[in-house]
Coordinates of N, CA, C and O in Angstrom, one line a residue:
X1 N -100.9 -127.1 -31.1 CA -99.5 -127.4 -30.7 C -99.3 -128.9 -30.7 O -98.2 -129.3 -31.0
X2 N -100.3 -129.6 -30.5 CA -100.2 -131.1 -30.5 C -99.7 -131.6 -31.9 O -98.9 -132.5 -32.0
X3 N -100.3 -130.9 -32.9 CA -99.9 -131.3 -34.3 C -98.5 -131.0 -34.6 O -97.8 -131.9 -35.1
X4 N -98.0 -129.9 -34.1 CA -96.6 -129.5 -34.3 C -95.7 -130.5 -33.6 O -94.6 -130.9 -34.1
X5 N -96.1 -130.9 -32.4 CA -95.3 -131.9 -31.6 C -95.3 -133.2 -32.3 O -94.2 -133.8 -32.4
X6 N -96.4 -133.6 -32.8 CA -96.4 -134.9 -33.6 C -95.5 -134.9 -34.8 O -94.8 -135.8 -35.1
X7 N -95.6 -133.8 -35.5 CA -94.7 -133.6 -36.7 C -93.2 -133.6 -36.3 O -92.4 -134.2 -37.0
X8 N -92.9 -132.9 -35.2 CA -91.5 -132.9 -34.8 C -91.0 -134.3 -34.4 O -89.9 -134.7 -34.8
X9 N -91.9 -135.0 -33.7 CA -91.5 -136.4 -33.3 C -91.3 -137.3 -34.6 O -90.4 -138.1 -34.7
X10 N -92.2 -137.1 -35.6 CA -92.1 -137.9 -36.8 C -90.8 -137.5 -37.5 O -90.2 -138.4 -38.1
X11 N -90.5 -136.2 -37.6 CA -89.2 -135.8 -38.2 C -88.0 -136.5 -37.5 O -87.1 -136.9 -38.2
X12 N -88.0 -136.5 -36.2 CA -86.9 -137.1 -35.5 C -86.8 -138.6 -35.8 O -85.7 -139.1 -36.0
X13 N -88.0 -139.3 -35.9 CA -88.0 -140.7 -36.2 C -87.4 -140.9 -37.6 O -86.6 -141.9 -37.8
X14 N -87.8 -140.1 -38.6 CA -87.3 -140.2 -39.9 C -85.7 -140.1 -39.9 O -85.1 -140.7 -40.7
X15 N -85.2 -139.2 -39.1 CA -83.8 -138.9 -39.0 C -83.1 -140.0 -38.2 O -81.8 -139.9 -38.0
X16 N -83.8 -141.0 -37.6 CA -83.2 -142.0 -36.8 C -82.9 -141.6 -35.4 O -82.1 -142.1 -34.7
X17 N -83.6 -140.5 -35.0 CA -83.4 -140.0 -33.6 C -84.7 -140.0 -32.8 O -85.0 -139.0 -32.2
X18 N -85.4 -141.1 -32.9 CA -86.7 -141.2 -32.2 C -86.5 -141.1 -30.7 O -85.5 -141.5 -30.1
X19 N -87.5 -140.4 -30.1 CA -87.5 -140.2 -28.7 C -87.8 -141.5 -27.9 O -88.6 -142.3 -28.4
X20 N -87.3 -141.6 -26.7 CA -87.6 -142.7 -25.8 C -89.0 -142.4 -25.2 O -89.5 -141.3 -25.2
X21 N -89.5 -143.4 -24.5 CA -90.8 -143.3 -23.8 C -90.6 -142.2 -22.8 O -91.5 -141.4 -22.6
X22 N -89.5 -142.2 -22.1 CA -89.3 -141.2 -21.0 C -89.2 -139.8 -21.6 O -89.7 -138.8 -21.0
X23 N -88.6 -139.6 -22.8 CA -88.5 -138.3 -23.4 C -89.9 -137.8 -23.9 O -90.2 -136.6 -23.7
X24 N -90.7 -138.7 -24.4 CA -92.0 -138.4 -24.8 C -92.8 -137.9 -23.6 O -93.6 -136.9 -23.6
X25 N -92.7 -138.6 -22.5 CA -93.4 -138.3 -21.2 C -93.0 -136.9 -20.7 O -93.8 -136.1 -20.3
X26 N -91.7 -136.6 -20.8 CA -91.2 -135.3 -20.3 C -91.7 -134.2 -21.2 O -92.2 -133.2 -20.6
X27 N -91.7 -134.4 -22.5 CA -92.3 -133.3 -23.4 C -93.8 -133.2 -23.2 O -94.3 -132.1 -23.2
X28 N -94.5 -134.3 -22.9 CA -95.9 -134.2 -22.7 C -96.2 -133.4 -21.4 O -97.1 -132.6 -21.3
X29 N -95.3 -133.7 -20.4 CA -95.5 -132.9 -19.1 C -95.3 -131.4 -19.3 O -96.0 -130.6 -18.8
X30 N -94.3 -131.1 -20.1 CA -94.1 -129.6 -20.4 C -95.3 -129.0 -21.1 O -95.7 -127.9 -20.7
X31 N -95.9 -129.8 -22.0 CA -97.1 -129.3 -22.7 C -98.2 -129.1 -21.7 O -98.9 -128.1 -21.8
X32 N -98.4 -130.1 -20.9 CA -99.5 -130.1 -19.9 C -99.4 -128.9 -18.9 O -100.4 -128.3 -18.5
X33 N -98.1 -128.6 -18.6 CA -97.9 -127.5 -17.6 C -97.9 -126.2 -18.3 O -97.7 -125.1 -17.6
X34 N -98.0 -126.1 -19.6 CA -98.0 -124.9 -20.3 C -96.7 -124.2 -20.4 O -96.6 -122.9 -20.6
X35 N -95.6 -124.9 -20.4 CA -94.3 -124.4 -20.6 C -94.1 -123.9 -22.0 O -94.4 -124.6 -23.0
X36 N -93.7 -122.6 -22.2 CA -93.5 -122.1 -23.6 C -92.5 -123.0 -24.3 O -91.4 -123.3 -23.7
X37 N -92.8 -123.3 -25.5 CA -91.8 -124.2 -26.3 C -90.4 -123.6 -26.3 O -89.4 -124.3 -26.4
X38 N -90.3 -122.2 -26.3 CA -89.0 -121.6 -26.4 C -88.1 -121.9 -25.1 O -86.9 -121.8 -25.2
X39 N -88.8 -122.2 -24.0 CA -88.1 -122.4 -22.8 C -87.7 -123.9 -22.6 O -86.8 -124.2 -21.8
X40 N -88.3 -124.8 -23.3 CA -88.1 -126.2 -23.1 C -86.6 -126.6 -23.3 O -86.0 -127.3 -22.4
X41 N -85.9 -126.2 -24.3 CA -84.5 -126.5 -24.5 C -83.7 -126.0 -23.3 O -82.8 -126.8 -22.8
X42 N -83.9 -124.8 -22.8 CA -83.2 -124.3 -21.7 C -83.4 -125.1 -20.4 O -82.5 -125.4 -19.7
X43 N -84.6 -125.5 -20.2 CA -84.9 -126.3 -19.0 C -84.3 -127.7 -19.1 O -83.6 -128.2 -18.1
X44 N -84.3 -128.3 -20.3 CA -83.7 -129.6 -20.5 C -82.2 -129.5 -20.3 O -81.6 -130.4 -19.6
X45 N -81.6 -128.5 -20.8 CA -80.1 -128.3 -20.7 C -79.8 -128.1 -19.2 O -78.8 -128.7 -18.7
X46 N -80.6 -127.4 -18.5 CA -80.3 -127.1 -17.1 C -80.5 -128.4 -16.2 O -79.7 -128.7 -15.3
X47 N -81.5 -129.2 -16.6 CA -81.7 -130.5 -15.9 C -80.6 -131.5 -16.1 O -80.2 -132.3 -15.2
X48 N -80.0 -131.5 -17.3 CA -78.9 -132.4 -17.6 C -77.5 -131.8 -17.4 O -76.6 -132.5 -17.8
X49 N -77.5 -130.6 -16.9 CA -76.2 -130.0 -16.6 C -75.3 -129.7 -17.8 O -74.1 -129.9 -17.7
X50 N -75.9 -129.3 -18.9 CA -75.1 -129.1 -20.1 C -74.7 -127.6 -20.2 O -74.4 -127.1 -21.3
X51 N -74.7 -126.9 -19.1 CA -74.2 -125.5 -19.1 C -75.1 -124.5 -19.7 O -74.7 -123.6 -20.5
X52 N -76.4 -124.6 -19.5 CA -77.3 -123.7 -20.0 C -77.0 -122.3 -19.5 O -76.6 -122.0 -18.4
X53 N -77.2 -121.3 -20.4 CA -76.9 -119.9 -20.0 C -78.2 -119.2 -19.6 O -78.2 -118.0 -19.4
X54 N -79.3 -120.0 -19.4 CA -80.5 -119.4 -19.0 C -80.5 -118.9 -17.6 O -79.9 -119.5 -16.7
X55 N -81.2 -117.8 -17.4 CA -81.3 -117.3 -16.0 C -82.6 -117.7 -15.4 O -82.9 -117.4 -14.3
X56 N -83.4 -118.4 -16.2 CA -84.8 -118.8 -15.7 C -84.5 -120.0 -14.7 O -83.7 -120.9 -15.0
X57 N -85.3 -119.9 -13.6 CA -85.1 -121.0 -12.6 C -85.7 -122.3 -13.2 O -86.6 -122.3 -14.0
X58 N -85.1 -123.4 -12.7 CA -85.6 -124.7 -13.1 C -87.0 -124.9 -12.5 O -87.3 -124.3 -11.5
X59 N -87.9 -125.7 -13.1 CA -89.2 -125.9 -12.6 C -89.1 -126.5 -11.2 O -88.1 -127.2 -10.8
X60 N -90.1 -126.2 -10.3 CA -90.1 -126.7 -9.0 C -89.9 -128.2 -8.8 O -89.2 -128.7 -7.9
X61 N -90.4 -129.0 -9.8 CA -90.3 -130.4 -9.7 C -88.9 -130.9 -10.0 O -88.5 -132.0 -9.7
X62 N -88.0 -130.0 -10.6 CA -86.7 -130.4 -10.9 C -85.7 -129.9 -9.9 O -84.5 -130.3 -9.9
X63 N -86.1 -129.2 -8.9 CA -85.2 -128.7 -7.9 C -85.0 -129.7 -6.8 O -85.8 -130.5 -6.5
X64 N -83.7 -129.8 -6.3 CA -83.4 -130.8 -5.3 C -84.1 -130.6 -4.0 O -84.6 -129.6 -3.6

């Protein structure tokens, strides 16, 4: 999975959408915690209030 993550980051950089240090850290945290890649977009959308339609609860660290 680390190789896929590195390739995805490289593709973003090529497209001029390189991740910030904070974004890299957040994605690394998701990987360390074993969050399934399919849930990462839903969690990020719920954290930033973009109207996620997910019924999955936010991670405990993201709860107020």
